[in-house]
Amino acid sequence: MKDFSTSIPALLSLLLSWMAAPAVYASDSGGYVSVPLTKSGYDYDSMSLITYNSDSRRSFRSIPKTENSTFGIPYNNNTSSVLYYYGNIKLGTPPQEFTVCFDTGSPYLWVPSVSCDTIGCIGHNTFDQSISSTFMAVSDNSSSNCRDEDCVEGVVKIEYGTGKVVIVPGTDTLYLGNMSVSTIGFGMAVLESNSFFGGFDGLFGMSYASLAKDPFTPPFYTLVDQSLLNSKQFTFVLTNDGGRVDFGTNTDDPVPTNNMAWLDVVQELYWSVELSGLNVGSKEVIKTNSKKSLAIIDTGTSAILMSEKQAATINSHIGASSDGSDIDCSVRNSGPDVYILLGDSKFALPPSQYVLSGGPGYPCMSAFQSGGSSTNWVIGLPFLVSRNATFDLASNRVGLSTIDQDEIGSSDDNGSASV
């Protein structure tokens, strides 16, 4: 166990400086809050690793194995290829700051606990409940150093593709941009697998509440329940330079809706929409039954995931190895456009988006990887980074901005065989 006795005074000194500033509450926010996002991982323009973050290796896939999910996401050992966007939040009184990945593919808000002594927690900001005057334990044992999901009421073990996290529940004040949210439920990670070393500190889950185990609720639901927002929507604006996530409707810098394609959510676990197939250029390569196949729109996954057979089929048409681990980097300038068919709409993905840098010493990679299933795809950042994506909890729909190559309501059936 670490000895934090010498570090706590220094931490308190830093946090006391934050206490001197006047608090900004939700009533000052205009009904929305916008959180800037920093990009880390591969750079589409230069095909090299971005230097925003000294270590981009906190690289677990975002789809957890829960009782409601039927597939897990395997880990690609080439961690240099991982792309993610992260932003800052604060928890507690006085506020303790963390970097988090805002993840539509999982339900939990969690950060490392000060009591975590596993390698995965090393080098991260950790939450110390003992110095927060607004922290409340969810159960009598919530301050335990428990490492077993069954030894404390409410403790949850989350299985990701790269390992596990064990979180202990609590509530405290969340500072999200200029918004203060009281009694937010969150998890303190007391165990993290070694693969979680480096990168951002924790996760800000934004899936449906039906994925979460008691006593946890996705934090967006708390913002809605406390009437802090002007709409039950959140929007990701992702670019090659960074981006932002808006909670509520940003009325000062609104996202255009005239070029938005709205897709109904068909399973209120993940943000999943109908998956109809995929074309490479004008050729239909994969056709699925849109009434039975789902595409999960996931801001926490750095690839586009499907069955191994489907990935191999797509990769053969774009010049990549069957597993997508190797593709000539020149393809990003000369390869065909790929079209992902969601519902009745066809969304373009140019080669500059699906050919990913593997980082120094690695070949370029295809964004099309195995890890989903033939009827459950995960549509991650290579697709989303060129679009605005609005997630509407009130109407259970996802809005995706369109670009010039997109065709809305045009996913035709030409009789090709399913894969």
mmCIF file of C-alpha atoms in Angstrom, residues 108 138-139 142 149-157 167-170 213-216:
data_model
loop_
_atom_site.group_PDB
_atom_site.id
_atom_site.type_symbol
_atom_site.label_atom_id
_atom_site.label_comp_id
_atom_site.label_asym_id
_atom_site.label_seq_id
_atom_site.Cartn_x
_atom_site.Cartn_y
_atom_site.Cartn_z
ATOM 1 C CA TYR A 108 -20.223 4.340 -15.331
ATOM 2 C CA VAL A 138 -23.429 4.772 -0.517
ATOM 3 C CA SER A 139 -23.099 2.024 2.085
ATOM 4 C CA SER A 142 -18.003 2.295 0.728
ATOM 5 C CA GLU A 149 -16.823 -7.399 -6.266
ATOM 6 C CA ASP A 150 -18.844 -9.506 -3.829
ATOM 7 C CA CYS A 151 -17.333 -8.403 -0.513
ATOM 8 C CA VAL A 152 -19.011 -4.985 -0.315
ATOM 9 C CA GLU A 153 -22.577 -4.112 -1.192
ATOM 10 C CA GLY A 154 -22.733 -2.201 -4.465
ATOM 11 C CA VAL A 155 -19.130 -2.816 -5.535
ATOM 12 C CA VAL A 156 -18.984 -3.498 -9.280
ATOM 13 C CA LYS A 157 -16.360 -5.296 -11.322
ATOM 14 C CA ILE A 167 -15.218 0.359 -8.427
ATOM 15 C CA VAL A 168 -16.685 1.308 -5.049
ATOM 16 C CA PRO A 169 -19.742 3.627 -5.114
ATOM 17 C CA GLY A 170 -20.057 7.058 -3.591
ATOM 18 C CA LYS A 213 -25.686 -2.151 -12.060
ATOM 19 C CA ASP A 214 -27.126 -0.757 -8.824
ATOM 20 C CA PRO A 215 -26.385 1.650 -7.259
ATOM 21 C CA PHE A 216 -24.822 3.330 -10.286
#
